[in-house]
């Protein structure tokens, strides 16, 4: 315990230059030194040693409090300082980007100075606005556009700017009961870090005593699941386009050190031009302690109710490809809204729980490619146990129906995606391996997002929801609760500490509010 206290104190020494530190309802500032003597660091150490790390007496309930407080400080420190460092890096990157643009614009020195002053004012405004509290009352709900196992997604409009966003609402009670806290933290952290054209952009995250809120860009094109349900199958040209874009999206998060683990058509969103953006990072794994949890279980011991039926009605007989596709489509929508999901896209090494790497996302890419060309996933079965068995015995069960002919290049690519993890296409050198595969011949990898999408998306306005399902049974009002007063800590809310986030672009952009 003593060595850990020394380690914590060493980390906190970084904070000695800051004027104020708030921690678990306590405020420590430089005035402490003037009033009571001693340095800020000493006061922090004293606070930690007394309030957090006091050893509990034997056979006392205080032992639980000590353990809980130790976890609290660990998670708080990790998230606080990672956020602090990230903000510093982002600030430097914005300034560097400005200076780079000034070189290319051929401006006079006076004009450059004016641009720098404008940028400095924006940074100041950003810091000021970051301190303001954001809540559901700042948004006008327009329509419910999604529903999941633990909450809903609404199209909302920010009242002061008029900007339209997608608001993802997650119920805290469900997160705690279903042990989803690590997944929620992972999703928030990935969206903060992955400010990239291939990933859905998050502008804000905040919470109240009941819910967690993610405010993200609204992508009016819908998702790949809906597109596949409309089209049945895609041509090889269209498949090449969407698999190429999805591979680039996956590569972008792998370069950040994250593994998605839940790549499936539901999580491939389409923007207004029909291009792919990756979403739903709830199962994403990274290096942070707050992302770790045991999630997958051995499906060989699973009960039938643990997963939804994916193909078939339980008759037990073999089906031809047309009937399998029809059965898959019938059940697909229910799978998307279920708390249990489907094992169809999960790599075998993830089921085994013996260790896995980024290559598990490449497996999922192969399954999606098969579904695009054939009309249903390759291991689609009448029950989840059978799907699990097929995935684990992929050498015998990965077959291509003769009544749905596809090219040898397409077959070879799918087989190279759905094979042993270390031999998988993309497992060793990432996207560079895909660029050499014959199926992807002719892809302009550097400019693919600039070309027209393989299937154009019809979007009439920025708030067009025609590519989304209707949810008439879900109330439009945003469920919320009053915010607690400063210093008031709701029991178990410590697991959601440092959840709040505000992006620079979201706070400095301005628009004209519109009336609906």
Short mmCIF file of C-alpha atoms in Angstrom, two decimals:
data_model
loop_
_atom_site.label_atom_id
_atom_site.label_comp_id
_atom_site.label_asym_id
_atom_site.label_seq_id
_atom_site.Cartn_x
_atom_site.Cartn_y
_atom_site.Cartn_z
CA UNK A 1 0.00 0.00 0.00
CA UNK A 2 2.86 2.38 0.86
CA UNK A 3 4.53 1.90 -2.53
CA UNK A 4 1.25 2.57 -4.29
CA UNK A 5 0.77 5.78 -2.28
CA UNK A 6 4.25 6.93 -3.33
CA UNK A 7 3.37 6.18 -6.96
CA UNK A 8 0.12 8.16 -6.72
CA UNK A 9 1.92 11.05 -5.04
CA UNK A 10 4.46 11.06 -7.86
CA UNK A 11 1.73 11.30 -10.45
CA UNK A 12 -0.03 14.06 -8.54
CA UNK A 13 3.18 16.08 -8.44
CA UNK A 14 2.39 16.90 -12.08
CA UNK A 15 -0.61 18.85 -10.79
CA UNK A 16 1.38 21.14 -8.51
CA UNK A 17 1.42 23.89 -11.14
CA UNK A 18 -2.36 23.96 -11.46
CA UNK A 19 -4.31 26.50 -9.43
CA UNK A 20 -7.16 24.19 -8.40
CA UNK A 21 -7.76 20.45 -8.28
CA UNK A 22 -11.16 18.92 -7.59
CA UNK A 23 -11.31 15.33 -6.45
CA UNK A 24 -14.34 13.39 -5.21
CA UNK A 25 -16.11 16.50 -3.97
CA UNK A 26 -12.97 18.00 -2.36
CA UNK A 27 -11.25 21.15 -3.61
CA UNK A 28 -7.50 21.70 -3.17
CA UNK A 29 -6.00 24.98 -4.32
CA UNK A 30 -2.84 27.01 -3.88
CA UNK A 31 -4.52 29.04 -1.16
CA UNK A 32 -4.19 25.95 1.00
CA UNK A 33 -0.48 26.62 1.32
CA UNK A 34 -0.98 30.19 2.48
CA UNK A 35 -3.64 29.26 5.02
CA UNK A 36 -2.26 26.07 6.48
CA UNK A 37 1.38 25.90 5.46
CA UNK A 38 3.01 23.20 3.36
CA UNK A 39 2.86 22.61 -0.37
CA UNK A 40 -0.15 21.63 -2.43
CA UNK A 41 1.48 18.27 -3.05
CA UNK A 42 1.84 17.66 0.69
CA UNK A 43 -1.83 18.45 1.22
CA UNK A 44 -2.80 16.03 -1.56
CA UNK A 45 -0.59 13.33 -0.03
CA UNK A 46 -2.13 13.96 3.39
CA UNK A 47 -5.64 13.75 1.91
CA UNK A 48 -4.85 10.51 0.11
CA UNK A 49 -3.23 8.84 3.11
CA UNK A 50 -6.08 9.69 5.47
CA UNK A 51 -9.20 9.66 3.30
CA UNK A 52 -8.42 6.95 0.80
CA UNK A 53 -5.69 4.64 1.98
CA UNK A 54 -6.46 4.15 5.68
CA UNK A 55 -6.21 0.41 6.30
CA UNK A 56 -9.54 -0.97 7.48
CA UNK A 57 -9.76 -2.90 10.74
CA UNK A 58 -10.19 -6.64 10.46
CA UNK A 59 -13.75 -7.90 10.05
CA UNK A 60 -15.03 -4.41 9.32
CA UNK A 61 -17.27 -3.11 6.57
CA UNK A 62 -14.77 -0.31 6.20
CA UNK A 63 -12.62 -2.73 4.19
CA UNK A 64 -15.05 -2.45 1.32
CA UNK A 65 -14.87 1.35 1.48
CA UNK A 66 -11.07 1.23 1.35
CA UNK A 67 -11.16 -1.04 -1.69
CA UNK A 68 -13.77 1.11 -3.40
CA UNK A 69 -11.84 4.31 -2.71
CA UNK A 70 -8.63 2.76 -4.02
CA UNK A 71 -10.42 1.92 -7.25
CA UNK A 72 -11.90 5.39 -7.33
CA UNK A 73 -8.54 7.13 -7.17
CA UNK A 74 -7.00 4.74 -9.68
CA UNK A 75 -9.69 5.27 -12.29
CA UNK A 76 -9.95 8.99 -11.56
CA UNK A 77 -6.23 9.60 -11.91
CA UNK A 78 -5.95 7.57 -15.09
CA UNK A 79 -8.83 9.33 -16.79
CA UNK A 80 -8.05 12.80 -15.45
CA UNK A 81 -4.44 12.84 -16.58
CA UNK A 82 -5.06 11.09 -19.88
CA UNK A 83 -7.68 13.77 -20.60
CA UNK A 84 -5.30 16.53 -19.51
CA UNK A 85 -2.50 15.26 -21.75
CA UNK A 86 -4.88 14.75 -24.66
CA UNK A 87 -6.19 18.32 -24.35
CA UNK A 88 -2.64 19.69 -24.35
CA UNK A 89 -1.74 17.68 -27.45
CA UNK A 90 -4.93 18.75 -29.24
CA UNK A 91 -4.25 22.41 -28.44
CA UNK A 92 -0.74 22.13 -29.92
CA UNK A 93 -2.10 20.33 -32.98
CA UNK A 94 -4.69 23.05 -33.62
CA UNK A 95 -2.01 25.73 -33.41
CA UNK A 96 0.31 23.77 -35.72
CA UNK A 97 -2.54 23.32 -38.21
CA UNK A 98 -3.19 27.07 -38.14
CA UNK A 99 0.48 27.90 -38.73
CA UNK A 100 0.61 25.43 -41.62
CA UNK A 101 -2.43 27.03 -43.25
CA UNK A 102 -0.91 30.50 -42.86
CA UNK A 103 2.11 29.40 -44.89
CA UNK A 104 -0.06 28.30 -47.80
CA UNK A 105 -2.39 31.31 -47.93
CA UNK A 106 0.21 33.95 -48.85
CA UNK A 107 -0.97 36.43 -46.22
CA UNK A 108 0.87 39.49 -45.00
CA UNK A 109 2.42 39.44 -41.52
CA UNK A 110 -0.37 41.66 -40.20
CA UNK A 111 -3.04 39.34 -41.61
CA UNK A 112 -1.27 36.34 -40.09
CA UNK A 113 -1.22 38.06 -36.72
CA UNK A 114 -4.96 38.76 -36.96
CA UNK A 115 -5.59 35.08 -37.71
CA UNK A 116 -3.51 34.08 -34.69
CA UNK A 117 -5.46 36.46 -32.46
CA UNK A 118 -8.76 35.05 -33.74
CA UNK A 119 -7.50 31.54 -32.99
CA UNK A 120 -6.42 32.57 -29.48
CA UNK A 121 -9.88 34.05 -28.85
CA UNK A 122 -11.48 30.77 -29.94
CA UNK A 123 -9.22 28.83 -27.58
CA UNK A 124 -10.18 31.18 -24.74
CA UNK A 125 -13.88 30.76 -25.57
CA UNK A 126 -13.39 27.01 -25.67
CA UNK A 127 -11.90 26.98 -22.16
CA UNK A 128 -14.72 29.16 -20.87
CA UNK A 129 -17.45 27.08 -22.48
CA UNK A 130 -15.86 23.85 -21.26
CA UNK A 131 -16.57 24.99 -17.72
CA UNK A 132 -20.27 25.46 -18.48
CA UNK A 133 -22.62 22.60 -17.65
CA UNK A 134 -24.37 20.91 -20.55
CA UNK A 135 -27.66 19.06 -20.08
CA UNK A 136 -30.63 17.64 -21.93
CA UNK A 137 -32.43 20.97 -21.55
CA UNK A 138 -29.95 22.40 -24.09
CA UNK A 139 -31.35 20.13 -26.82
CA UNK A 140 -34.72 19.91 -28.56
CA UNK A 141 -35.73 16.31 -29.41
CA UNK A 142 -36.92 15.92 -33.01
CA UNK A 143 -37.36 12.18 -33.53
CA UNK A 144 -36.43 8.75 -32.16
CA UNK A 145 -34.16 7.12 -34.77
CA UNK A 146 -32.73 4.12 -32.93
CA UNK A 147 -33.31 1.70 -30.11
CA UNK A 148 -30.86 -0.67 -28.48
CA UNK A 149 -30.52 -2.99 -25.54
CA UNK A 150 -29.70 -0.25 -23.03
CA UNK A 151 -31.24 2.93 -24.43
CA UNK A 152 -32.31 4.92 -27.47
CA UNK A 153 -30.92 7.29 -30.09
CA UNK A 154 -32.74 10.55 -30.85
CA UNK A 155 -32.30 13.18 -33.50
CA UNK A 156 -31.90 16.43 -31.55
CA UNK A 157 -31.24 20.10 -32.25
CA UNK A 158 -29.02 22.24 -30.03
CA UNK A 159 -31.15 25.20 -29.01
CA UNK A 160 -28.49 27.92 -29.08
CA UNK A 161 -26.81 27.02 -32.39
CA UNK A 162 -29.48 25.15 -34.36
CA UNK A 163 -27.06 22.32 -35.14
CA UNK A 164 -28.56 18.84 -35.54
CA UNK A 165 -27.02 15.84 -33.76
CA UNK A 166 -27.72 12.22 -32.86
CA UNK A 167 -28.12 11.83 -29.09
CA UNK A 168 -27.36 8.36 -27.73
CA UNK A 169 -28.92 7.84 -24.29
CA UNK A 170 -27.73 5.01 -22.03
CA UNK A 171 -29.42 4.10 -18.76
CA UNK A 172 -26.94 3.98 -15.87
CA UNK A 173 -28.91 1.35 -13.96
CA UNK A 174 -28.75 -1.00 -16.94
CA UNK A 175 -25.04 -0.36 -17.40
CA UNK A 176 -24.37 -1.33 -13.78
CA UNK A 177 -26.76 -4.29 -13.69
CA UNK A 178 -25.46 -5.79 -16.95
CA UNK A 179 -21.81 -5.00 -16.11
CA UNK A 180 -21.46 -2.73 -19.12
CA UNK A 181 -19.55 0.09 -17.38
CA UNK A 182 -16.19 -0.80 -18.94
CA UNK A 183 -17.81 -0.95 -22.37
CA UNK A 184 -19.44 2.46 -21.94
CA UNK A 185 -16.13 3.95 -20.83
CA UNK A 186 -14.33 2.38 -23.79
CA UNK A 187 -16.84 3.78 -26.27
CA UNK A 188 -16.58 7.29 -24.84
CA UNK A 189 -12.77 7.18 -24.79
CA UNK A 190 -12.47 5.86 -28.35
CA UNK A 191 -14.83 8.55 -29.66
CA UNK A 192 -12.79 11.22 -27.87
CA UNK A 193 -9.50 9.99 -29.29
CA UNK A 194 -10.62 8.90 -32.76
CA UNK A 195 -11.20 12.30 -34.37
CA UNK A 196 -11.04 10.78 -37.84
CA UNK A 197 -12.97 10.84 -41.11
CA UNK A 198 -13.69 7.09 -40.83
CA UNK A 199 -15.21 7.28 -37.33
CA UNK A 200 -18.47 8.92 -36.32
CA UNK A 201 -17.58 12.20 -34.59
CA UNK A 202 -18.64 12.80 -31.00
CA UNK A 203 -19.07 16.45 -29.99
CA UNK A 204 -20.17 16.15 -26.37
CA UNK A 205 -20.68 13.59 -23.63
CA UNK A 206 -22.32 14.29 -20.28
CA UNK A 207 -24.47 12.64 -17.62
CA UNK A 208 -27.20 13.14 -15.06
CA UNK A 209 -28.14 10.85 -12.14
CA UNK A 210 -30.14 8.54 -14.44
CA UNK A 211 -28.50 8.52 -17.88
CA UNK A 212 -25.31 8.90 -19.87
CA UNK A 213 -25.48 11.01 -23.05
CA UNK A 214 -23.34 10.91 -26.19
CA UNK A 215 -23.93 13.75 -28.65
CA UNK A 216 -22.64 12.67 -32.06
CA UNK A 217 -22.81 13.78 -35.65
CA UNK A 218 -26.01 12.70 -37.37
CA UNK A 219 -25.38 10.50 -40.42
CA UNK A 220 -28.61 10.57 -42.49
CA UNK A 221 -27.67 7.64 -44.75
CA UNK A 222 -28.70 5.02 -42.19
CA UNK A 223 -26.61 1.86 -41.72
CA UNK A 224 -25.30 -1.07 -43.76
CA UNK A 225 -27.77 -3.48 -42.15
CA UNK A 226 -30.70 -1.48 -43.55
CA UNK A 227 -29.02 -1.22 -46.95
CA UNK A 228 -28.46 -4.98 -47.13
CA UNK A 229 -32.06 -5.67 -46.13
CA UNK A 230 -33.22 -3.46 -49.01
CA UNK A 231 -30.83 -4.87 -51.62
CA UNK A 232 -30.62 -8.57 -50.61
CA UNK A 233 -27.16 -8.90 -52.19
CA UNK A 234 -24.60 -6.48 -53.61
CA UNK A 235 -22.56 -6.68 -56.79
CA UNK A 236 -18.84 -7.40 -56.49
CA UNK A 237 -18.12 -3.81 -57.51
CA UNK A 238 -20.28 -2.44 -54.68
CA UNK A 239 -18.86 -5.00 -52.26
CA UNK A 240 -15.32 -3.99 -53.17
CA UNK A 241 -16.17 -0.36 -52.42
CA UNK A 242 -17.81 -0.95 -49.02
CA UNK A 243 -15.28 -3.55 -47.82
CA UNK A 244 -12.43 -1.21 -48.83
CA UNK A 245 -13.94 1.68 -46.88
CA UNK A 246 -14.68 -0.54 -43.87
CA UNK A 247 -11.10 -1.86 -43.93
CA UNK A 248 -9.77 1.72 -43.90
CA UNK A 249 -12.07 2.55 -40.98
CA UNK A 250 -10.89 -0.50 -39.03
CA UNK A 251 -7.27 0.33 -39.83
CA UNK A 252 -7.72 3.85 -38.44
CA UNK A 253 -8.76 2.58 -34.98
CA UNK A 254 -6.11 -0.16 -34.98
CA UNK A 255 -3.48 2.55 -35.45
CA UNK A 256 -4.82 4.20 -32.29
CA UNK A 257 -4.28 0.97 -30.37
CA UNK A 258 -7.92 -0.15 -30.22
CA UNK A 259 -9.63 -3.37 -31.30
CA UNK A 260 -13.32 -2.97 -32.17
CA UNK A 261 -14.49 -6.60 -31.58
CA UNK A 262 -18.03 -5.82 -32.77
CA UNK A 263 -17.69 -5.14 -36.50
CA UNK A 264 -21.06 -5.91 -38.13
CA UNK A 265 -23.39 -4.19 -40.63
CA UNK A 266 -25.37 -2.49 -37.82
CA UNK A 267 -22.22 -0.56 -36.83
CA UNK A 268 -21.32 0.64 -40.33
CA UNK A 269 -23.11 3.99 -40.72
CA UNK A 270 -23.55 5.88 -43.99
CA UNK A 271 -23.09 9.63 -44.27
CA UNK A 272 -25.10 11.95 -46.53
CA UNK A 273 -22.95 10.92 -49.52
CA UNK A 274 -23.19 7.19 -48.80
CA UNK A 275 -19.68 6.69 -47.39
CA UNK A 276 -18.87 4.45 -44.42
CA UNK A 277 -18.23 5.61 -40.86
CA UNK A 278 -17.57 3.25 -37.98
CA UNK A 279 -19.73 3.46 -34.85
CA UNK A 280 -20.70 1.66 -31.63
CA UNK A 281 -17.44 1.11 -29.76
CA UNK A 282 -19.02 -0.48 -26.70
CA UNK A 283 -16.95 -3.67 -27.00
CA UNK A 284 -13.79 -1.88 -28.11
CA UNK A 285 -10.68 -2.81 -26.14
CA UNK A 286 -7.68 -0.63 -25.45
CA UNK A 287 -4.90 -0.34 -22.93
CA UNK A 288 -6.79 1.49 -20.18
CA UNK A 289 -7.68 -0.22 -16.92
CA UNK A 290 -11.19 1.23 -17.15
CA UNK A 291 -11.81 -0.68 -20.40
CA UNK A 292 -11.19 -4.17 -19.04
CA UNK A 293 -13.99 -6.61 -18.38
CA UNK A 294 -14.81 -10.25 -18.99
CA UNK A 295 -17.52 -10.19 -21.59
CA UNK A 296 -17.51 -13.26 -23.81
CA UNK A 297 -18.32 -16.67 -22.45
CA UNK A 298 -17.81 -20.15 -23.84
CA UNK A 299 -20.87 -20.65 -26.03
CA UNK A 300 -20.53 -24.40 -25.79
CA UNK A 301 -22.02 -23.98 -22.29
CA UNK A 302 -24.52 -21.27 -23.28
CA UNK A 303 -28.27 -21.66 -22.97
CA UNK A 304 -30.52 -21.29 -26.04
CA UNK A 305 -31.88 -18.02 -24.65
CA UNK A 306 -28.41 -16.45 -24.46
CA UNK A 307 -28.47 -15.52 -28.14
CA UNK A 308 -31.20 -14.81 -30.64
CA UNK A 309 -32.06 -17.30 -33.36
CA UNK A 310 -30.44 -16.06 -36.54
CA UNK A 311 -31.50 -18.37 -39.39
CA UNK A 312 -34.39 -20.75 -39.58
CA UNK A 313 -37.33 -21.58 -37.38
CA UNK A 314 -35.93 -24.61 -35.63
CA UNK A 315 -37.00 -27.29 -38.13
CA UNK A 316 -33.54 -28.82 -38.13
CA UNK A 317 -33.45 -29.42 -41.88
CA UNK A 318 -30.98 -27.95 -44.32
CA UNK A 319 -32.15 -24.89 -46.24
CA UNK A 320 -31.16 -23.62 -49.67
CA UNK A 321 -29.54 -20.19 -49.94
CA UNK A 322 -32.80 -18.41 -50.83
CA UNK A 323 -34.65 -19.70 -47.77
CA UNK A 324 -31.65 -19.00 -45.54
CA UNK A 325 -31.47 -15.42 -46.81
CA UNK A 326 -35.21 -14.90 -46.25
CA UNK A 327 -35.02 -16.36 -42.73
CA UNK A 328 -31.97 -14.24 -41.89
CA UNK A 329 -33.69 -11.08 -43.06
CA UNK A 330 -36.84 -11.90 -41.05
CA UNK A 331 -34.89 -12.18 -37.80
CA UNK A 332 -32.23 -9.55 -38.46
CA UNK A 333 -34.10 -6.53 -37.13
CA UNK A 334 -34.91 -8.27 -33.84
CA UNK A 335 -31.24 -9.17 -33.45
CA UNK A 336 -30.24 -5.52 -33.70
CA UNK A 337 -32.58 -4.49 -30.87
CA UNK A 338 -31.87 -7.48 -28.62
CA UNK A 339 -29.77 -7.45 -25.45
CA UNK A 340 -28.19 -10.75 -26.45
CA UNK A 341 -27.17 -10.12 -30.06
CA UNK A 342 -25.78 -12.68 -32.47
CA UNK A 343 -22.50 -14.63 -32.60
CA UNK A 344 -22.41 -14.66 -36.42
CA UNK A 345 -19.65 -12.05 -36.82
CA UNK A 346 -17.40 -13.04 -33.88
CA UNK A 347 -13.96 -14.56 -34.56
CA UNK A 348 -13.27 -18.03 -33.08
CA UNK A 349 -10.33 -16.85 -30.96
CA UNK A 350 -12.63 -14.38 -29.16
CA UNK A 351 -14.92 -17.26 -28.13
CA UNK A 352 -11.94 -19.26 -26.84
CA UNK A 353 -10.83 -16.41 -24.54
CA UNK A 354 -7.20 -17.48 -24.97
CA UNK A 355 -6.08 -14.13 -26.32
CA UNK A 356 -6.80 -12.24 -29.50
CA UNK A 357 -5.53 -9.23 -31.42
CA UNK A 358 -6.62 -6.81 -34.16
CA UNK A 359 -7.00 -9.76 -36.56
CA UNK A 360 -10.37 -10.58 -34.96
CA UNK A 361 -11.77 -7.50 -36.75
CA UNK A 362 -10.44 -8.87 -40.06
CA UNK A 363 -12.47 -12.06 -39.52
CA UNK A 364 -15.62 -9.96 -39.08
CA UNK A 365 -14.79 -8.14 -42.31
CA UNK A 366 -14.74 -11.46 -44.16
CA UNK A 367 -18.12 -12.46 -42.70
CA UNK A 368 -19.65 -9.14 -43.82
CA UNK A 369 -18.15 -9.55 -47.31
CA UNK A 370 -19.75 -13.01 -47.55
CA UNK A 371 -23.11 -11.60 -46.44
CA UNK A 372 -22.94 -8.80 -49.02
CA UNK A 373 -22.36 -11.25 -51.87
CA UNK A 374 -24.42 -14.27 -50.74
CA UNK A 375 -27.27 -12.66 -48.77
CA UNK A 376 -26.61 -14.05 -45.27
CA UNK A 377 -23.55 -14.69 -43.04
CA UNK A 378 -21.57 -17.91 -43.68
CA UNK A 379 -22.25 -19.49 -40.27
CA UNK A 380 -25.92 -18.51 -40.05
CA UNK A 381 -27.84 -21.33 -38.31
CA UNK A 382 -31.14 -22.22 -36.68
CA UNK A 383 -29.81 -21.66 -33.15
CA UNK A 384 -26.81 -19.95 -31.53
CA UNK A 385 -25.17 -23.19 -30.44
CA UNK A 386 -25.11 -24.35 -34.04
CA UNK A 387 -23.71 -20.98 -35.15
CA UNK A 388 -21.01 -21.31 -32.50
CA UNK A 389 -20.19 -24.84 -33.65
CA UNK A 390 -19.92 -23.68 -37.25
CA UNK A 391 -17.66 -20.75 -36.36
CA UNK A 392 -15.34 -23.02 -34.36
CA UNK A 393 -15.28 -25.58 -37.20
CA UNK A 394 -14.92 -23.03 -39.99
CA UNK A 395 -12.59 -25.29 -42.01
CA UNK A 396 -15.54 -27.59 -42.74
CA UNK A 397 -18.46 -25.14 -42.54
CA UNK A 398 -17.22 -22.17 -44.60
CA UNK A 399 -18.82 -23.12 -47.92
CA UNK A 400 -20.16 -21.20 -50.90
CA UNK A 401 -23.61 -22.13 -52.29
CA UNK A 402 -23.36 -23.02 -55.99
CA UNK A 403 -26.68 -21.30 -56.75
CA UNK A 404 -25.11 -17.91 -55.86
CA UNK A 405 -22.02 -17.73 -58.09
CA UNK A 406 -19.22 -15.32 -57.16
CA UNK A 407 -15.74 -14.88 -58.61
CA UNK A 408 -12.74 -16.92 -57.48
CA UNK A 409 -11.06 -13.70 -56.40
CA UNK A 410 -13.99 -12.92 -54.09
CA UNK A 411 -13.97 -16.47 -52.65
CA UNK A 412 -10.22 -16.35 -52.08
CA UNK A 413 -10.50 -13.00 -50.27
CA UNK A 414 -13.24 -14.27 -47.94
CA UNK A 415 -11.23 -17.43 -47.19
CA UNK A 416 -8.15 -15.33 -46.42
CA UNK A 417 -10.19 -13.20 -44.01
CA UNK A 418 -11.86 -16.18 -42.31
CA UNK A 419 -8.91 -18.41 -41.43
CA UNK A 420 -6.29 -18.81 -38.66
CA UNK A 421 -5.65 -15.49 -36.91
CA UNK A 422 -1.95 -15.28 -37.75
CA UNK A 423 -2.55 -16.08 -41.44
CA UNK A 424 -5.52 -13.75 -41.82
CA UNK A 425 -5.52 -11.08 -44.53
CA UNK A 426 -4.48 -7.86 -42.78
CA UNK A 427 -3.17 -9.58 -39.65
CA UNK A 428 0.50 -8.79 -40.22
CA UNK A 429 0.69 -5.51 -42.14
CA UNK A 430 -2.83 -4.18 -41.89
CA UNK A 431 -4.31 -2.33 -44.84
CA UNK A 432 -1.13 -2.77 -46.90
CA UNK A 433 -1.93 -6.48 -47.31
CA UNK A 434 -5.39 -5.74 -48.66
CA UNK A 435 -3.98 -3.38 -51.26
CA UNK A 436 -2.09 -6.32 -52.80
CA UNK A 437 -5.08 -8.70 -52.91
CA UNK A 438 -6.45 -9.27 -56.45
CA UNK A 439 -10.06 -8.59 -55.38
CA UNK A 440 -9.12 -5.01 -54.47
CA UNK A 441 -7.32 -4.32 -57.73
CA UNK A 442 -8.16 -0.84 -59.02
CA UNK A 443 -9.18 0.65 -55.65
CA UNK A 444 -7.96 4.23 -55.22
CA UNK A 445 -7.23 3.86 -51.52
CA UNK A 446 -6.00 7.42 -51.05
CA UNK A 447 -9.05 9.10 -52.60
CA UNK A 448 -11.87 6.56 -52.19
CA UNK A 449 -13.83 8.88 -49.90
CA UNK A 450 -13.77 11.62 -52.53
CA UNK A 451 -15.41 9.48 -55.24
CA UNK A 452 -19.19 8.94 -55.45
CA UNK A 453 -20.45 6.10 -53.26
CA UNK A 454 -21.19 2.77 -54.95
CA UNK A 455 -24.87 3.15 -54.04
CA UNK A 456 -26.04 6.79 -53.83
CA UNK A 457 -27.96 7.76 -50.70
CA UNK A 458 -31.07 9.90 -51.08
CA UNK A 459 -31.02 12.64 -48.44
CA UNK A 460 -33.48 15.53 -48.77
CA UNK A 461 -32.23 17.59 -45.81
CA UNK A 462 -29.72 17.53 -42.98
CA UNK A 463 -32.43 16.22 -40.62
CA UNK A 464 -33.89 13.67 -43.07
CA UNK A 465 -34.67 10.43 -41.21
CA UNK A 466 -36.18 8.45 -44.11
CA UNK A 467 -33.29 5.94 -43.96
CA UNK A 468 -34.13 5.02 -40.35
CA UNK A 469 -36.85 2.88 -38.78
CA UNK A 470 -39.95 4.34 -37.18
CA UNK A 471 -40.39 3.96 -33.39
CA UNK A 472 -43.95 5.09 -32.67
CA UNK A 473 -44.03 3.28 -29.30
CA UNK A 474 -41.06 5.24 -27.88
CA UNK A 475 -41.79 8.63 -26.32
CA UNK A 476 -40.06 11.59 -27.94
CA UNK A 477 -39.29 13.37 -24.66
CA UNK A 478 -35.78 12.81 -23.34
CA UNK A 479 -35.88 10.96 -19.98
CA UNK A 480 -33.75 12.89 -17.52
CA UNK A 481 -33.31 13.85 -13.87
CA UNK A 482 -32.20 17.02 -12.04
CA UNK A 483 -28.43 17.40 -11.77
CA UNK A 484 -26.96 16.93 -8.28
CA UNK A 485 -25.51 19.93 -6.48
CA UNK A 486 -21.73 20.44 -6.45
CA UNK A 487 -20.09 17.98 -4.09
CA UNK A 488 -23.11 15.66 -4.00
CA UNK A 489 -22.05 12.17 -5.04
CA UNK A 490 -24.67 9.62 -6.05
CA UNK A 491 -23.87 6.08 -4.87
CA UNK A 492 -21.87 4.17 -7.50
CA UNK A 493 -21.62 7.25 -9.71
CA UNK A 494 -17.85 7.21 -9.18
CA UNK A 495 -17.60 4.62 -11.96
CA UNK A 496 -18.73 7.33 -14.40
CA UNK A 497 -16.27 9.99 -13.20
CA UNK A 498 -14.67 12.10 -15.98
CA UNK A 499 -17.31 11.00 -18.48
CA UNK A 500 -18.01 14.59 -19.58
CA UNK A 501 -16.36 15.77 -22.81
CA UNK A 502 -16.70 18.78 -25.11
CA UNK A 503 -15.01 18.97 -28.51
CA UNK A 504 -13.39 22.18 -29.74
CA UNK A 505 -15.31 22.23 -33.03
CA UNK A 506 -18.62 21.69 -31.29
CA UNK A 507 -18.21 24.62 -28.92
CA UNK A 508 -16.78 27.19 -31.34
CA UNK A 509 -19.05 26.64 -34.34
CA UNK A 510 -22.10 28.82 -34.65
CA UNK A 511 -25.29 28.51 -36.65
CA UNK A 512 -28.84 29.78 -36.77
CA UNK A 513 -31.40 27.99 -34.60
CA UNK A 514 -34.39 26.78 -36.57
CA UNK A 515 -37.94 26.19 -35.43
CA UNK A 516 -39.47 22.80 -36.00
#
